[in-house]
Structures are given as C-alpha cells and as structure tokens.
Amino acid sequence: MIRFEAVDKWYGDYHALQSITAEVAQGEVVVVCGPSGSGKSTLIRTVNRLEEIQKGRILFGEQDVHARALDINAFRSRVGFVFQSFNLFPHLSAAQNIMLAPMNVLKLGRARAREKAEQLLARVGLASKADAYPGQLSGGQQQRVAIARALAMDPPAMLFDEPTSALDPEMVGEVLQVMKSLAREGMTMMCVTHEMGFAREVADRVWFMDQGRIVETGAPGDFFERAQSERARRFLSELRAH
Ligand code: ADP
Ligand code: MG
C-alpha cells in the first residue's frame, strides 16, 4: 500500500532520510519509533508530499507520490493524515469540519455530507457533538474529530504523526481507543508514536529510526524483548525509565 524505494531526503546539507526502503502492506499497522530528530515526521510527511524527496520513489497504492504531474491538493485530501496539533477550523462546527473536504473535493451534497459526518462522529464516540465548535471540545475530542475528518475521504490508509503527544494524559486513551478500532477494522496505518502499549497491542511491525535511517524493523514482541541494535535497546530503556 505504501512503498519507499531507496528514498533520500536532504534539508540543505542535512541528510534527513538515508536510503529508506520499506513497505506497509494493505491492512498492516506499522508503528514508527525512534529518538527525537531521527526523521520520523520527515518520513511520514513524504508520503502525502508535505516534504519533497531528492532521490528514490514512494508509491501510495499505484500512485507515484512525487510524480511531477500529480495534483498535490487532490492527492493530499485523499490520504488520511492526523497530526499532533488537531488543526480544526475554529469557526466551523465538528460536523462542518468533517463535511468540508467531501463537499469540496468529492462534490457530495450537503445532506449526504452531513449524514456521513454524523456517522463518523458516532464512530469516534462523539455522536452528540456534531454542532459543537472546536473551542467547546477537549483536546481528546478535537483529535477524534480530526480523525473523523480524515476518514470522511475514505482514505486507503491513515497516517498519524504523534497524535497523542499534545494531549493531557487522561485523554490519550480515548484517542488510542479510536485508533485501535480502526486497526481492528483492517485500516492500513502508519503511526509515529511513543505509545509502546499501543505498539505492542496493535502493531504488526515496528520500524525503529535513528539518524535518518530505519535501523531495525520487527514484530513488536521481538522488538521489545530482543531489539537487535544497541541504539534501539538504549532507546527502549530510556523510554521505560520515564
Ligand atoms: P522526528 O520527527 O523523528 O523528531 P524530524 O523528521 O522532525 O524528526 O526531523 C529530523 C531532522 O531533520 C532533525 O534533525 C530536524 O532538525 C531536521 N529538520 C526537520 N525539518 C526541517 C526543516 N524544515 N528544515 C531543516 N531541517 C529540518
Ligand atoms: Mg516528529
């Protein structure tokens, strides 16, 4: 579903992604972890072309993401991307935030878009919040609206970049719960997260990054019990110490 083929990226002289070759299969859940600055956000952002690459190729389904002729805005709206900051439009209600792209990009009628928004809000546990504005919602609720908004475009895969990092601890669980249910429904997911409980429970594979490379990949059980690289073992012991 998502394939990186010998991808390199530089920010100026800084070699941010180095010879990345990896694949997320259909229905697979991959958790990307690694120390701060290792290139996790850069990697995930290349998939919907928020970042350009200088070498190699990225395929999203059949689509060559970095093809010159790609209609970037249309493509981007079809890839579900959830950030650390929720980025909801503050002047639009939860339902209106979700209806925007289906109406503008898919040309769905207002009534149908509203119906879909209500279904999605129910799916993320917010059936009663359709007409609430972001300012009236908690961080965890806003992030769930952001997930519903991404789902409204029927994305073939969902990308998450630290979706719970900006949340108060008591709200992390409700967002992870929604992500777990998506995973169980067979959604293809690439998740940058430090939530190792989530990784253990739902990831099919863990990718460990350091200094712009994928240093190690493995099934979560293997990665957590028997990480191969010294760098990964140190990362895990620092994480456990927190
Ligand atoms: P992570 O998400 O793993 O913390 P990032 O992908 O955000 O790491 O960053 C990887 C490296 O690239 C870091 O050293 C960071 O400083 C650098 N970097 C990220 N974005 C930019 C940018 N826009 N310009 C220059 N350097 C950047
Ligand atoms: Mg990051």
Short mmCIF file of C-alpha atoms and ligand atoms in Angstrom, two decimals:
data_model
loop_
_atom_site.label_atom_id
_atom_site.label_comp_id
_atom_site.label_asym_id
_atom_site.label_seq_id
_atom_site.Cartn_x
_atom_site.Cartn_y
_atom_site.Cartn_z
CA MET A 1 0.00 0.00 0.00
CA ILE A 2 2.86 2.36 0.88
CA ARG A 3 6.29 1.61 -0.52
CA PHE A 4 9.55 3.51 -0.03
CA GLU A 5 12.18 2.66 -2.63
CA ALA A 6 15.70 3.91 -1.88
CA VAL A 7 14.45 7.27 -0.64
CA ASP A 8 16.85 10.06 0.29
CA LYS A 9 15.99 13.49 1.54
CA TRP A 10 18.15 16.45 2.44
CA TYR A 11 17.27 19.71 4.18
CA GLY A 12 20.02 21.79 2.62
CA ASP A 13 23.18 19.89 3.58
CA TYR A 14 21.47 17.85 6.26
CA HIS A 15 20.79 14.27 5.16
CA ALA A 16 17.42 13.73 6.87
CA LEU A 17 16.39 10.43 5.24
CA GLN A 18 19.04 7.96 4.14
CA SER A 19 18.36 5.07 1.75
CA ILE A 20 14.91 4.29 3.08
CA THR A 21 13.47 1.09 1.62
CA ALA A 22 10.40 -0.24 3.38
CA GLU A 23 6.82 -1.21 2.81
CA VAL A 24 3.48 -1.01 4.59
CA ALA A 25 1.24 -3.78 3.28
CA GLN A 26 -2.51 -3.45 2.88
CA GLY A 27 -4.22 -3.82 6.24
CA GLU A 28 -0.93 -3.60 8.10
CA VAL A 29 -0.32 -1.37 11.13
CA VAL A 30 3.22 -0.04 11.35
CA VAL A 31 4.47 1.93 14.33
CA VAL A 32 7.45 4.17 13.65
CA CYS A 33 9.52 5.00 16.71
CA GLY A 34 12.93 6.39 17.47
CA PRO A 35 14.63 9.28 19.23
CA SER A 36 13.66 12.88 18.67
CA GLY A 37 15.18 14.21 15.44
CA SER A 38 15.63 10.76 13.91
CA GLY A 39 13.44 11.61 10.90
CA LYS A 40 10.08 10.07 11.82
CA SER A 41 7.99 13.13 10.95
CA THR A 42 10.02 13.75 7.83
CA LEU A 43 9.43 10.16 6.71
CA ILE A 44 5.69 10.18 7.25
CA ARG A 45 5.31 13.63 5.70
CA THR A 46 6.94 12.47 2.47
CA VAL A 47 4.03 10.06 1.99
CA ASN A 48 1.48 12.79 1.36
CA ARG A 49 4.13 15.06 -0.09
CA LEU A 50 4.26 17.58 2.71
CA GLU A 51 8.00 17.07 2.21
CA GLU A 52 9.79 16.61 -1.10
CA ILE A 53 12.39 13.90 -1.62
CA GLN A 54 15.56 14.17 -3.71
CA LYS A 55 16.17 10.51 -4.57
CA GLY A 56 14.15 7.32 -4.85
CA ARG A 57 10.45 6.75 -5.15
CA ILE A 58 7.39 6.48 -2.91
CA LEU A 59 4.32 4.61 -4.04
CA PHE A 60 0.94 5.08 -2.37
CA GLY A 61 -1.20 2.35 -3.86
CA GLU A 62 -0.39 2.69 -7.54
CA GLN A 63 0.34 6.39 -7.25
CA ASP A 64 3.91 7.67 -7.54
CA VAL A 65 3.66 10.33 -4.84
CA HIS A 66 6.45 12.50 -6.13
CA ALA A 67 5.50 12.38 -9.80
CA ARG A 68 5.66 15.82 -11.36
CA ALA A 69 2.17 15.62 -12.80
CA LEU A 70 0.48 14.76 -9.50
CA ASP A 71 -2.38 17.04 -8.44
CA ILE A 72 -0.99 17.55 -4.93
CA ASN A 73 -4.07 19.02 -3.27
CA ALA A 74 -6.41 16.34 -4.57
CA PHE A 75 -3.95 13.62 -3.63
CA ARG A 76 -3.33 15.02 -0.16
CA SER A 77 -7.02 15.25 0.63
CA ARG A 78 -7.34 11.53 -0.06
CA VAL A 79 -4.56 10.48 2.31
CA GLY A 80 -5.76 10.47 5.89
CA PHE A 81 -3.23 12.43 7.91
CA VAL A 82 -3.57 13.18 11.62
CA PHE A 83 -1.07 15.50 13.28
CA GLN A 84 -0.08 16.23 16.83
CA SER A 85 -1.99 19.52 16.62
CA PHE A 86 -5.55 18.95 15.54
CA ASN A 87 -5.81 21.86 13.09
CA LEU A 88 -9.59 22.01 13.08
CA PHE A 89 -11.15 25.19 11.70
CA PRO A 90 -12.24 27.03 14.85
CA HIS A 91 -15.15 28.83 13.18
CA LEU A 92 -16.70 25.58 11.90
CA SER A 93 -18.59 23.02 13.98
CA ALA A 94 -17.32 19.47 14.32
CA ALA A 95 -19.71 18.30 11.60
CA GLN A 96 -18.80 21.22 9.31
CA ASN A 97 -15.08 20.45 9.70
CA ILE A 98 -15.77 16.90 8.59
CA MET A 99 -18.09 17.90 5.71
CA LEU A 100 -15.66 20.34 4.11
CA ALA A 101 -13.49 18.03 2.00
CA PRO A 102 -16.26 15.62 0.97
CA MET A 103 -18.29 18.59 -0.31
CA ASN A 104 -15.41 20.44 -1.95
CA VAL A 105 -13.39 17.56 -3.33
CA LEU A 106 -15.86 14.68 -3.72
CA LYS A 107 -18.76 17.06 -4.58
CA LEU A 108 -21.00 15.36 -2.08
CA GLY A 109 -24.29 17.20 -1.45
CA ARG A 110 -24.73 18.93 1.90
CA ALA A 111 -27.33 16.49 3.24
CA ARG A 112 -25.29 13.44 2.32
CA ALA A 113 -22.11 15.02 3.72
CA ARG A 114 -23.88 15.83 6.98
CA GLU A 115 -25.19 12.27 7.25
CA LYS A 116 -21.70 10.93 6.70
CA ALA A 117 -20.24 13.35 9.27
CA GLU A 118 -22.77 12.16 11.85
CA GLN A 119 -21.91 8.52 11.16
CA LEU A 120 -18.22 9.26 11.55
CA LEU A 121 -18.74 11.22 14.74
CA ALA A 122 -20.65 8.27 16.15
CA ARG A 123 -17.78 6.00 15.13
CA VAL A 124 -15.30 8.06 17.16
CA GLY A 125 -17.68 8.27 20.12
CA LEU A 126 -18.86 11.85 19.56
CA ALA A 127 -22.40 11.42 18.27
CA SER A 128 -23.66 14.24 20.47
CA LYS A 129 -21.01 16.77 19.43
CA ALA A 130 -21.90 17.41 15.77
CA ASP A 131 -22.73 21.05 16.36
CA ALA A 132 -20.07 21.82 18.92
CA TYR A 133 -17.21 24.13 17.92
CA PRO A 134 -13.59 23.08 18.49
CA GLY A 135 -13.26 25.57 21.33
CA GLN A 136 -16.04 23.75 23.17
CA LEU A 137 -14.30 20.38 22.88
CA SER A 138 -11.47 18.88 24.91
CA GLY A 139 -8.17 18.08 23.23
CA GLY A 140 -9.03 14.40 23.05
CA GLN A 141 -12.40 15.18 21.50
CA GLN A 142 -10.83 17.54 18.98
CA GLN A 143 -8.33 14.89 17.97
CA ARG A 144 -11.16 12.40 17.49
CA VAL A 145 -12.94 14.93 15.25
CA ALA A 146 -9.69 15.27 13.31
CA ILE A 147 -9.62 11.50 12.83
CA ALA A 148 -13.26 11.53 11.69
CA ARG A 149 -12.42 14.34 9.26
CA ALA A 150 -9.62 12.27 7.76
CA LEU A 151 -11.90 9.22 7.49
CA ALA A 152 -14.52 11.26 5.62
CA MET A 153 -12.45 10.98 2.45
CA ASP A 154 -12.47 7.16 2.65
CA PRO A 155 -8.67 7.09 2.71
CA PRO A 156 -6.98 3.84 1.65
CA ALA A 157 -4.52 4.36 4.51
CA MET A 158 -4.18 6.58 7.56
CA LEU A 159 -1.01 8.34 8.66
CA PHE A 160 -0.57 9.52 12.26
CA ASP A 161 2.25 11.75 13.49
CA GLU A 162 2.29 11.64 17.30
CA PRO A 163 -1.48 12.05 17.56
CA THR A 164 -1.50 11.87 21.35
CA SER A 165 1.64 13.86 22.19
CA ALA A 166 -0.15 17.17 22.70
CA LEU A 167 -2.89 15.69 24.87
CA ASP A 168 -3.28 15.70 28.63
CA PRO A 169 -2.59 12.17 29.88
CA GLU A 170 -6.21 11.43 30.73
CA MET A 171 -7.21 11.98 27.10
CA VAL A 172 -4.61 9.78 25.47
CA GLY A 173 -6.63 6.60 25.99
CA GLU A 174 -9.74 7.75 24.15
CA VAL A 175 -7.73 8.62 21.04
CA LEU A 176 -5.76 5.37 21.14
CA GLN A 177 -9.06 3.53 21.51
CA VAL A 178 -10.30 5.01 18.23
CA MET A 179 -7.00 4.13 16.53
CA LYS A 180 -7.24 0.56 17.85
CA SER A 181 -10.74 0.15 16.49
CA LEU A 182 -9.57 1.41 13.09
CA ALA A 183 -6.75 -1.11 13.16
CA ARG A 184 -9.14 -3.90 14.03
CA GLU A 185 -11.35 -2.92 11.10
CA GLY A 186 -8.40 -3.55 8.80
CA MET A 187 -7.27 0.00 8.09
CA THR A 188 -3.74 0.32 6.75
CA MET A 189 -1.94 2.56 9.23
CA MET A 190 1.46 4.18 9.62
CA CYS A 191 1.76 5.68 13.11
CA VAL A 192 4.58 7.69 14.59
CA THR A 193 4.04 7.30 18.31
CA HIS A 194 5.79 6.76 21.61
CA GLU A 195 2.81 4.82 22.94
CA MET A 196 4.52 1.48 23.26
CA GLY A 197 1.44 -0.14 24.79
CA PHE A 198 -0.40 0.69 21.59
CA ALA A 199 2.50 -0.68 19.56
CA ARG A 200 2.50 -3.95 21.49
CA GLU A 201 -1.23 -4.36 21.22
CA VAL A 202 -1.97 -3.43 17.61
CA ALA A 203 1.18 -3.01 15.53
CA ASP A 204 2.07 -5.71 13.04
CA ARG A 205 5.55 -4.22 12.62
CA VAL A 206 7.70 -1.68 14.41
CA TRP A 207 10.20 0.43 12.50
CA PHE A 208 12.96 1.91 14.62
CA MET A 209 14.63 5.00 13.20
CA ASP A 210 17.86 6.70 14.13
CA GLN A 211 19.73 9.47 12.31
CA GLY A 212 17.61 9.34 9.18
CA ARG A 213 17.71 5.57 8.75
CA ILE A 214 15.40 2.71 9.53
CA VAL A 215 17.86 0.86 11.74
CA GLU A 216 15.69 -2.07 12.62
CA THR A 217 12.23 -3.50 11.95
CA GLY A 218 10.44 -6.31 13.68
CA ALA A 219 7.26 -7.69 15.11
CA PRO A 220 6.51 -5.82 18.35
CA GLY A 221 7.18 -8.83 20.57
CA ASP A 222 10.62 -9.33 19.04
CA PHE A 223 11.44 -5.63 19.00
CA PHE A 224 10.52 -5.05 22.64
CA GLU A 225 12.05 -8.24 24.03
CA ARG A 226 15.05 -8.70 21.75
CA ALA A 227 15.95 -5.49 19.92
CA GLN A 228 18.98 -6.20 17.76
CA SER A 229 20.74 -2.86 17.72
CA GLU A 230 22.43 -1.22 20.67
CA ARG A 231 20.72 2.05 19.69
CA ALA A 232 17.23 0.52 19.88
CA ARG A 233 17.96 -1.14 23.20
CA ARG A 234 19.12 2.19 24.62
CA PHE A 235 16.04 3.94 23.24
CA LEU A 236 13.74 1.38 24.85
CA SER A 237 15.46 1.52 28.22
CA GLU A 238 15.24 5.33 28.21
CA LEU A 239 11.56 5.09 27.35
CA ARG A 240 10.94 2.64 30.18
CA ALA A 241 12.78 4.86 32.62
CA HIS A 242 10.23 7.65 32.01
P1 ADP B 1 11.48 13.39 14.42
O1 ADP B 1 10.08 13.52 13.93
O2 ADP B 1 11.98 11.99 14.45
O3 ADP B 1 11.69 14.06 15.75
P2 ADP B 1 12.10 15.14 12.18
O4 ADP B 1 11.72 14.36 10.98
O5 ADP B 1 11.16 16.20 12.63
O6 ADP B 1 12.43 14.14 13.38
O7 ADP B 1 13.50 15.82 11.96
C1 ADP B 1 14.63 15.10 11.51
C2 ADP B 1 15.78 16.03 11.37
O8 ADP B 1 15.56 16.93 10.31
C3 ADP B 1 16.04 16.87 12.61
O9 ADP B 1 17.42 16.99 12.80
C4 ADP B 1 15.43 18.21 12.26
O10 ADP B 1 16.09 19.25 12.91
C5 ADP B 1 15.64 18.27 10.76
N1 ADP B 1 14.57 19.05 10.12
C6 ADP B 1 13.26 18.79 10.19
N2 ADP B 1 12.54 19.67 9.46
C7 ADP B 1 13.45 20.53 8.93
C8 ADP B 1 13.35 21.67 8.07
N3 ADP B 1 12.18 22.10 7.62
N4 ADP B 1 14.50 22.28 7.73
C9 ADP B 1 15.69 21.85 8.18
N5 ADP B 1 15.85 20.78 8.98
C10 ADP B 1 14.75 20.12 9.35
MG MG B 2 8.34 14.29 14.79
#
